PDB file of C-alpha atoms in Angstrom:
ATOM      1  CA  UNK F   1     -56.397  35.881  -9.153  1.00  0.00           C
ATOM      2  CA  UNK F   2     -55.920  32.941  -6.786  1.00  0.00           C
ATOM      3  CA  UNK F   3     -55.422  30.605  -9.737  1.00  0.00           C
ATOM      4  CA  UNK F   4     -52.657  32.833 -11.077  1.00  0.00           C
ATOM      5  CA  UNK F   5     -54.651  33.619 -14.204  1.00  0.00           C
ATOM      6  CA  UNK F   6     -53.875  37.321 -14.159  1.00  0.00           C
ATOM      7  CA  UNK F   7     -52.675  38.471 -17.541  1.00  0.00           C
ATOM      8  CA  UNK F   8     -50.680  41.675 -17.342  1.00  0.00           C
ATOM      9  CA  UNK F   9     -50.600  44.003 -20.334  1.00  0.00           C
ATOM     10  CA  UNK F  10     -46.973  45.032 -19.917  1.00  0.00           C
ATOM     11  CA  UNK F  11     -45.898  48.256 -21.586  1.00  0.00           C
ATOM     12  CA  UNK F  12     -43.505  51.076 -20.872  1.00  0.00           C
ATOM     13  CA  UNK F  13     -45.195  53.530 -18.524  1.00  0.00           C
ATOM     14  CA  UNK F  14     -44.302  56.992 -17.373  1.00  0.00           C
ATOM     15  CA  UNK F  15     -45.250  56.645 -13.714  1.00  0.00           C
ATOM     16  CA  UNK F  16     -45.082  60.409 -13.200  1.00  0.00           C
ATOM     17  CA  UNK F  17     -47.813  60.892 -15.809  1.00  0.00           C
ATOM     18  CA  UNK F  18     -49.876  57.989 -14.463  1.00  0.00           C
ATOM     19  CA  UNK F  19     -49.601  59.236 -10.883  1.00  0.00           C
ATOM     20  CA  UNK F  20     -50.691  62.737 -11.910  1.00  0.00           C
ATOM     21  CA  UNK F  21     -53.752  61.261 -13.650  1.00  0.00           C
ATOM     22  CA  UNK F  22     -54.774  59.442 -10.470  1.00  0.00           C
ATOM     23  CA  UNK F  23     -54.205  62.528  -8.311  1.00  0.00           C
ATOM     24  CA  UNK F  24     -56.308  64.649 -10.685  1.00  0.00           C
ATOM     25  CA  UNK F  25     -59.202  62.198 -10.265  1.00  0.00           C
ATOM     26  CA  UNK F  26     -59.201  62.868  -6.484  1.00  0.00           C
ATOM     27  CA  UNK F  27     -58.684  66.644  -6.387  1.00  0.00           C
ATOM     28  CA  UNK F  28     -62.375  67.506  -6.045  1.00  0.00           C
ATOM     29  CA  UNK F  29     -62.980  64.882  -3.353  1.00  0.00           C
ATOM     30  CA  UNK F  30     -59.968  66.082  -1.342  1.00  0.00           C
ATOM     31  CA  UNK F  31     -61.024  69.739  -1.641  1.00  0.00           C
ATOM     32  CA  UNK F  32     -64.531  68.881  -0.429  1.00  0.00           C
ATOM     33  CA  UNK F  33     -62.935  67.541   2.764  1.00  0.00           C
ATOM     34  CA  UNK F  34     -60.724  70.655   3.079  1.00  0.00           C
ATOM     35  CA  UNK F  35     -57.677  68.480   2.472  1.00  0.00           C
ATOM     36  CA  UNK F  36     -54.671  68.772   0.248  1.00  0.00           C
ATOM     37  CA  UNK F  37     -53.034  66.362  -2.172  1.00  0.00           C
ATOM     38  CA  UNK F  38     -49.688  66.927  -3.844  1.00  0.00           C
ATOM     39  CA  UNK F  39     -46.907  65.117  -5.631  1.00  0.00           C
ATOM     40  CA  UNK F  40     -43.203  65.302  -4.897  1.00  0.00           C
ATOM     41  CA  UNK F  41     -41.044  63.760  -7.579  1.00  0.00           C
ATOM     42  CA  UNK F  42     -37.290  63.443  -7.305  1.00  0.00           C
ATOM     43  CA  UNK F  43     -36.741  60.404  -9.514  1.00  0.00           C
ATOM     44  CA  UNK F  44     -34.740  61.316 -12.619  1.00  0.00           C
ATOM     45  CA  UNK F  45     -36.553  58.661 -14.631  1.00  0.00           C
ATOM     46  CA  UNK F  46     -40.128  57.539 -14.183  1.00  0.00           C
ATOM     47  CA  UNK F  47     -40.309  54.863 -16.892  1.00  0.00           C
ATOM     48  CA  UNK F  48     -41.089  51.332 -15.796  1.00  0.00           C
ATOM     49  CA  UNK F  49     -42.570  48.291 -17.494  1.00  0.00           C
ATOM     50  CA  UNK F  50     -45.987  47.512 -16.131  1.00  0.00           C
ATOM     51  CA  UNK F  51     -49.696  47.094 -16.594  1.00  0.00           C
ATOM     52  CA  UNK F  52     -51.247  50.560 -16.761  1.00  0.00           C
ATOM     53  CA  UNK F  53     -54.701  49.560 -15.539  1.00  0.00           C
ATOM     54  CA  UNK F  54     -53.492  47.558 -12.562  1.00  0.00           C
ATOM     55  CA  UNK F  55     -50.922  50.141 -11.460  1.00  0.00           C
ATOM     56  CA  UNK F  56     -53.477  52.953 -11.823  1.00  0.00           C
ATOM     57  CA  UNK F  57     -55.844  50.968  -9.594  1.00  0.00           C
ATOM     58  CA  UNK F  58     -53.153  50.410  -6.941  1.00  0.00           C
ATOM     59  CA  UNK F  59     -52.357  54.134  -6.703  1.00  0.00           C
ATOM     60  CA  UNK F  60     -56.074  54.925  -6.706  1.00  0.00           C
ATOM     61  CA  UNK F  61     -56.707  52.436  -3.885  1.00  0.00           C
ATOM     62  CA  UNK F  62     -53.897  53.852  -1.738  1.00  0.00           C
ATOM     63  CA  UNK F  63     -55.121  57.438  -2.168  1.00  0.00           C
ATOM     64  CA  UNK F  64     -58.744  56.427  -1.577  1.00  0.00           C
ATOM     65  CA  UNK F  65     -57.729  54.705   1.672  1.00  0.00           C
ATOM     66  CA  UNK F  66     -55.770  57.802   2.731  1.00  0.00           C
ATOM     67  CA  UNK F  67     -58.920  59.887   2.283  1.00  0.00           C
ATOM     68  CA  UNK F  68     -61.246  57.370   3.956  1.00  0.00           C
ATOM     69  CA  UNK F  69     -59.138  56.890   7.050  1.00  0.00           C
ATOM     70  CA  UNK F  70     -58.848  60.506   8.060  1.00  0.00           C
ATOM     71  CA  UNK F  71     -60.764  62.136  10.894  1.00  0.00           C
ATOM     72  CA  UNK F  72     -60.137  65.567   9.453  1.00  0.00           C
ATOM     73  CA  UNK F  73     -58.746  67.254   6.387  1.00  0.00           C
ATOM     74  CA  UNK F  74     -55.866  65.010   5.530  1.00  0.00           C
ATOM     75  CA  UNK F  75     -52.738  66.148   3.770  1.00  0.00           C
ATOM     76  CA  UNK F  76     -51.811  63.481   1.240  1.00  0.00           C
ATOM     77  CA  UNK F  77     -48.402  63.469  -0.375  1.00  0.00           C
ATOM     78  CA  UNK F  78     -47.548  61.169  -3.242  1.00  0.00           C
ATOM     79  CA  UNK F  79     -43.840  60.926  -3.899  1.00  0.00           C
ATOM     80  CA  UNK F  80     -41.639  59.206  -6.445  1.00  0.00           C
ATOM     81  CA  UNK F  81     -37.954  58.682  -5.895  1.00  0.00           C
ATOM     82  CA  UNK F  82     -35.201  56.389  -6.977  1.00  0.00           C
ATOM     83  CA  UNK F  83     -34.052  53.883  -4.365  1.00  0.00           C
ATOM     84  CA  UNK F  84     -31.490  51.170  -5.065  1.00  0.00           C
ATOM     85  CA  UNK F  85     -32.343  50.781  -8.757  1.00  0.00           C
ATOM     86  CA  UNK F  86     -36.084  50.878  -8.263  1.00  0.00           C
ATOM     87  CA  UNK F  87     -38.818  53.474  -8.420  1.00  0.00           C
ATOM     88  CA  UNK F  88     -40.300  54.039  -4.972  1.00  0.00           C
ATOM     89  CA  UNK F  89     -43.811  55.467  -5.102  1.00  0.00           C
ATOM     90  CA  UNK F  90     -45.129  56.461  -1.676  1.00  0.00           C
ATOM     91  CA  UNK F  91     -48.544  57.645  -0.555  1.00  0.00           C
ATOM     92  CA  UNK F  92     -48.393  59.409   2.814  1.00  0.00           C
ATOM     93  CA  UNK F  93     -51.371  60.769   4.708  1.00  0.00           C
ATOM     94  CA  UNK F  94     -51.974  62.591   7.970  1.00  0.00           C
ATOM     95  CA  UNK F  95     -54.866  60.325   8.878  1.00  0.00           C
ATOM     96  CA  UNK F  96     -55.670  58.077  11.799  1.00  0.00           C
ATOM     97  CA  UNK F  97     -52.841  55.604  11.263  1.00  0.00           C
ATOM     98  CA  UNK F  98     -52.871  51.839  11.543  1.00  0.00           C
ATOM     99  CA  UNK F  99     -52.526  50.071  14.861  1.00  0.00           C
ATOM    100  CA  UNK F 100     -49.293  48.113  15.226  1.00  0.00           C
ATOM    101  CA  UNK F 101     -51.189  44.859  15.778  1.00  0.00           C
ATOM    102  CA  UNK F 102     -53.051  45.314  12.468  1.00  0.00           C
ATOM    103  CA  UNK F 103     -50.001  45.964  10.272  1.00  0.00           C
ATOM    104  CA  UNK F 104     -48.907  42.319   9.833  1.00  0.00           C
ATOM    105  CA  UNK F 105     -52.362  41.410   8.458  1.00  0.00           C
ATOM    106  CA  UNK F 106     -53.395  44.388   6.324  1.00  0.00           C
ATOM    107  CA  UNK F 107     -52.320  42.671   3.099  1.00  0.00           C
ATOM    108  CA  UNK F 108     -54.338  39.519   3.933  1.00  0.00           C
ATOM    109  CA  UNK F 109     -57.498  38.855   1.955  1.00  0.00           C
ATOM    110  CA  UNK F 110     -60.694  40.045   3.665  1.00  0.00           C
ATOM    111  CA  UNK F 111     -58.810  41.597   6.578  1.00  0.00           C
ATOM    112  CA  UNK F 112     -60.128  44.960   7.668  1.00  0.00           C
ATOM    113  CA  UNK F 113     -58.433  46.962  10.357  1.00  0.00           C
ATOM    114  CA  UNK F 114     -60.527  48.861  12.857  1.00  0.00           C
ATOM    115  CA  UNK F 115     -62.788  50.736  10.435  1.00  0.00           C
ATOM    116  CA  UNK F 116     -64.764  52.176  13.356  1.00  0.00           C
ATOM    117  CA  UNK F 117     -61.923  54.639  13.929  1.00  0.00           C
ATOM    118  CA  UNK F 118     -62.590  56.304  10.570  1.00  0.00           C
ATOM    119  CA  UNK F 119     -64.842  59.369  10.375  1.00  0.00           C
ATOM    120  CA  UNK F 120     -66.238  58.231   7.043  1.00  0.00           C
ATOM    121  CA  UNK F 121     -68.466  55.242   6.555  1.00  0.00           C
ATOM    122  CA  UNK F 122     -66.018  52.816   5.013  1.00  0.00           C
ATOM    123  CA  UNK F 123     -67.202  50.122   2.727  1.00  0.00           C
ATOM    124  CA  UNK F 124     -65.423  47.310   1.014  1.00  0.00           C
ATOM    125  CA  UNK F 125     -64.462  43.742   1.593  1.00  0.00           C
ATOM    126  CA  UNK F 126     -60.866  44.006   2.735  1.00  0.00           C
ATOM    127  CA  UNK F 127     -59.483  43.050  -0.666  1.00  0.00           C
ATOM    128  CA  UNK F 128     -57.837  46.252  -1.947  1.00  0.00           C
ATOM    129  CA  UNK F 129     -54.477  45.899  -0.226  1.00  0.00           C
ATOM    130  CA  UNK F 130     -54.380  42.148  -0.823  1.00  0.00           C
ATOM    131  CA  UNK F 131     -54.918  42.693  -4.543  1.00  0.00           C
ATOM    132  CA  UNK F 132     -52.374  45.524  -4.557  1.00  0.00           C
ATOM    133  CA  UNK F 133     -49.738  43.251  -3.028  1.00  0.00           C
ATOM    134  CA  UNK F 134     -50.430  40.498  -5.578  1.00  0.00           C
ATOM    135  CA  UNK F 135     -50.197  42.905  -8.525  1.00  0.00           C
ATOM    136  CA  UNK F 136     -47.020  44.538  -7.190  1.00  0.00           C
ATOM    137  CA  UNK F 137     -45.469  41.092  -6.728  1.00  0.00           C
ATOM    138  CA  UNK F 138     -46.373  40.182 -10.334  1.00  0.00           C
ATOM    139  CA  UNK F 139     -44.472  43.336 -11.363  1.00  0.00           C
ATOM    140  CA  UNK F 140     -41.408  42.040  -9.432  1.00  0.00           C
ATOM    141  CA  UNK F 141     -41.865  44.768  -6.848  1.00  0.00           C
ATOM    142  CA  UNK F 142     -42.684  45.145  -3.173  1.00  0.00           C
ATOM    143  CA  UNK F 143     -45.230  47.039  -1.106  1.00  0.00           C
ATOM    144  CA  UNK F 144     -44.824  48.035   2.509  1.00  0.00           C
ATOM    145  CA  UNK F 145     -46.314  50.289   5.153  1.00  0.00           C
ATOM    146  CA  UNK F 146     -45.157  52.442   8.035  1.00  0.00           C
ATOM    147  CA  UNK F 147     -47.639  54.026  10.382  1.00  0.00           C
ATOM    148  CA  UNK F 148     -47.648  56.286  13.397  1.00  0.00           C
ATOM    149  CA  UNK F 149     -51.009  55.819  15.112  1.00  0.00           C
ATOM    150  CA  UNK F 150     -53.038  59.007  15.206  1.00  0.00           C
ATOM    151  CA  UNK F 151     -50.582  60.854  12.959  1.00  0.00           C
ATOM    152  CA  UNK F 152     -49.777  59.293   9.594  1.00  0.00           C
ATOM    153  CA  UNK F 153     -49.476  56.275   7.365  1.00  0.00           C
ATOM    154  CA  UNK F 154     -47.126  55.787   4.423  1.00  0.00           C
ATOM    155  CA  UNK F 155     -47.505  53.012   1.861  1.00  0.00           C
ATOM    156  CA  UNK F 156     -44.512  52.508  -0.417  1.00  0.00           C
ATOM    157  CA  UNK F 157     -44.554  50.554  -3.672  1.00  0.00           C
ATOM    158  CA  UNK F 158     -41.167  49.728  -5.160  1.00  0.00           C
ATOM    159  CA  UNK F 159     -40.988  48.743  -8.826  1.00  0.00           C
ATOM    160  CA  UNK F 160     -37.970  48.006 -11.016  1.00  0.00           C
ATOM    161  CA  UNK F 161     -36.849  50.648 -13.509  1.00  0.00           C
ATOM    162  CA  UNK F 162     -36.686  49.981 -17.232  1.00  0.00           C
ATOM    163  CA  UNK F 163     -33.683  52.275 -17.613  1.00  0.00           C
ATOM    164  CA  UNK F 164     -30.951  53.144 -15.119  1.00  0.00           C
TER     165      UNK F 164
END
């Protein structure tokens, strides 16, 4: 990835369908934690050009983090909407939030925010969000985060539409 050797398999993707597939893969895990996961879609068109595997993994990583960083049964909402000619896909949770001082570094390789604040034993190497940012950038998109400590975190991925 650092060498820029990532080869994307670009194809037209229905992001609504892809997002529903990812959500379905987490339903049992969320129910076991007495949580809830839902999708809110207001975008009139969900078709983008992208790499299915990489985009699936980004959505999966964001939802997995939302589950991991919750002290209690988190409510996770995945939403798709049209914003300024792009598809905005957001993953919002009611988890522990991210401290303001950690936000500027969460997309850095190997950076891990205060994992001790999570109720679950969190594993990993601090690469998921760094990889997500790289893949989103290769898709000519952006990824950002807003967090309210102790209340919620929302990650938003913006990707260009194929059709207007």
